[in-house]
Amino acid sequence: MEPVNIGVVGLGTVGGGTVDVLHRNSAEISRRAGREIRVSRAAVRDLDRSRSCDTSGITLTNDPFEVANDPDVRVVVELIGGETTAFEIVMEALEQGKHVVTANKALIATRGNEIFRAAHERGLVVAFEAAVAGGISIIKILREGLAGNRVKQLVGIVNGTSNYILTGMHERGSDFEPMLREAQALGYAESDPTFDIDGVDAAHKLTILASIAYGIPLDFSAVYTEGIGTIQGKDVSYAEDLGYRIKHLGIARRRGNRVDLRVHPCLIPETHLLASVDGVMNAILVEGDAVGQTIHYGAGAGANPTASSVVADIVDVVRTLTADPGNRVPHLAFQPTALTSKDVTPLGDIECAYYLRLLALDRPGVLAEIARILGENNVSIEAIRQQGTKNNDGNVSVVIVTHKTREMSMTRAIGAIEALPAIAEPVMRIRLDTLEA
Ligand code: HSE
């Protein structure tokens, strides 16, 4: 069969890695795809810059639309990120009858509904395995491998940068800033690292995973999102003392007719497999009614792991070039006409346990007042500890772990505790989850 020409938009970390992998493994890739795959065209921002990958045989341009409009290109690989120019390039490629591969989670999470509609109308594929969890083939697993299941819950460590930072705080007692700088230097962080730290990147990924798991349209705005910026070294070590690790989680959990969609830091038992997912590694727990709990682990970021998923998508698309569009796996796992919206649990209605850290005056009766407020709000205490010695103002840290309760009750209790004269600063609240459906 004729070789297939592909065009790559963006030769940064992931684009360079993709060209490398395609060159390095070209013989095996051709055997898998049934024909040779070659990068014939690529768009870069600066034509004069030296490149990490070998660009011989590739016609370079600084106009990405030239790639989307190139009549010799069958598949456009969008690797520039962002939601504006990337959207225009993808829509232009579809308009020109080209299949698309993208690693762009922000694009899929926020504009995926429009993009998939346009692709479906034209009988084209938009593949996005690399948009979630780098090298882990979680889209394929959910969409195909677990297609027989009713998904009960999906819990993921899906942001490598946050996981890298939390791991450094745990293992090295490091501060937040140096760990973030390291993650940036290693190429894991987004160009705007607040996306990693504030949980936006994880929320983009959870939006995509939840849609595929539950057959709901993509709705990024429905995800409650909290980052790791407020976690202090002492929270990490107090959690350890209690037998927990703090991880930044994306949680999509079926709850009756509703689904919880939330991204936030969370204490999890140190004995759980997810607790030992460290550094830039990602892992996603998927629990289906038939299969039970499964955990999928691998590198969540970086040039080669992400390129592994991009190239797998390219191979998939090339294989389907000759297939009837009606026989392809639907973009969001469910047939487009079968996607149905689901109510998302309002934050106040979620139920979980909590870790609370308070700075309280070390004098008789203070703990009794705190316990009274918790009790009045239907919050039951599992453990309580005074940590360290009192500071110069006579205040001491108190850590409380509660049993499961409603977020609404916890919020009310925290408000009342903060109003006590003996409480010196806002209460630190971190949710705690045993990861059972
Ligand atoms: N910034 C992302 C992360 C890269 O840290 O996981 C992969 O999406």
Coordinates of C-alpha atoms in Angstrom, one line a residue, residues 14 18 59 104 116 123 135 157 208 263 279-280 335 361 387 405 407:
V14 CA 5.7 16.2 22.3
T18 CA 6.6 12.0 18.1
T59 CA 9.0 20.4 4.7
N104 CA -4.7 18.7 23.6
F116 CA -16.5 15.5 17.4
G123 CA -16.9 10.5 8.6
G135 CA 1.6 7.1 27.9
I157 CA -3.7 10.8 39.6
I208 CA -12.7 13.6 29.1
V263 CA -10.6 17.4 41.4
G279 CA 6.9 11.4 40.9
V280 CA 5.6 12.2 37.4
Q335 CA -22.8 6.4 20.0
L361 CA -5.2 28.3 71.9
Q387 CA 0.8 18.3 67.0
T405 CA -20.2 13.3 56.4
E407 CA -19.6 18.5 52.7

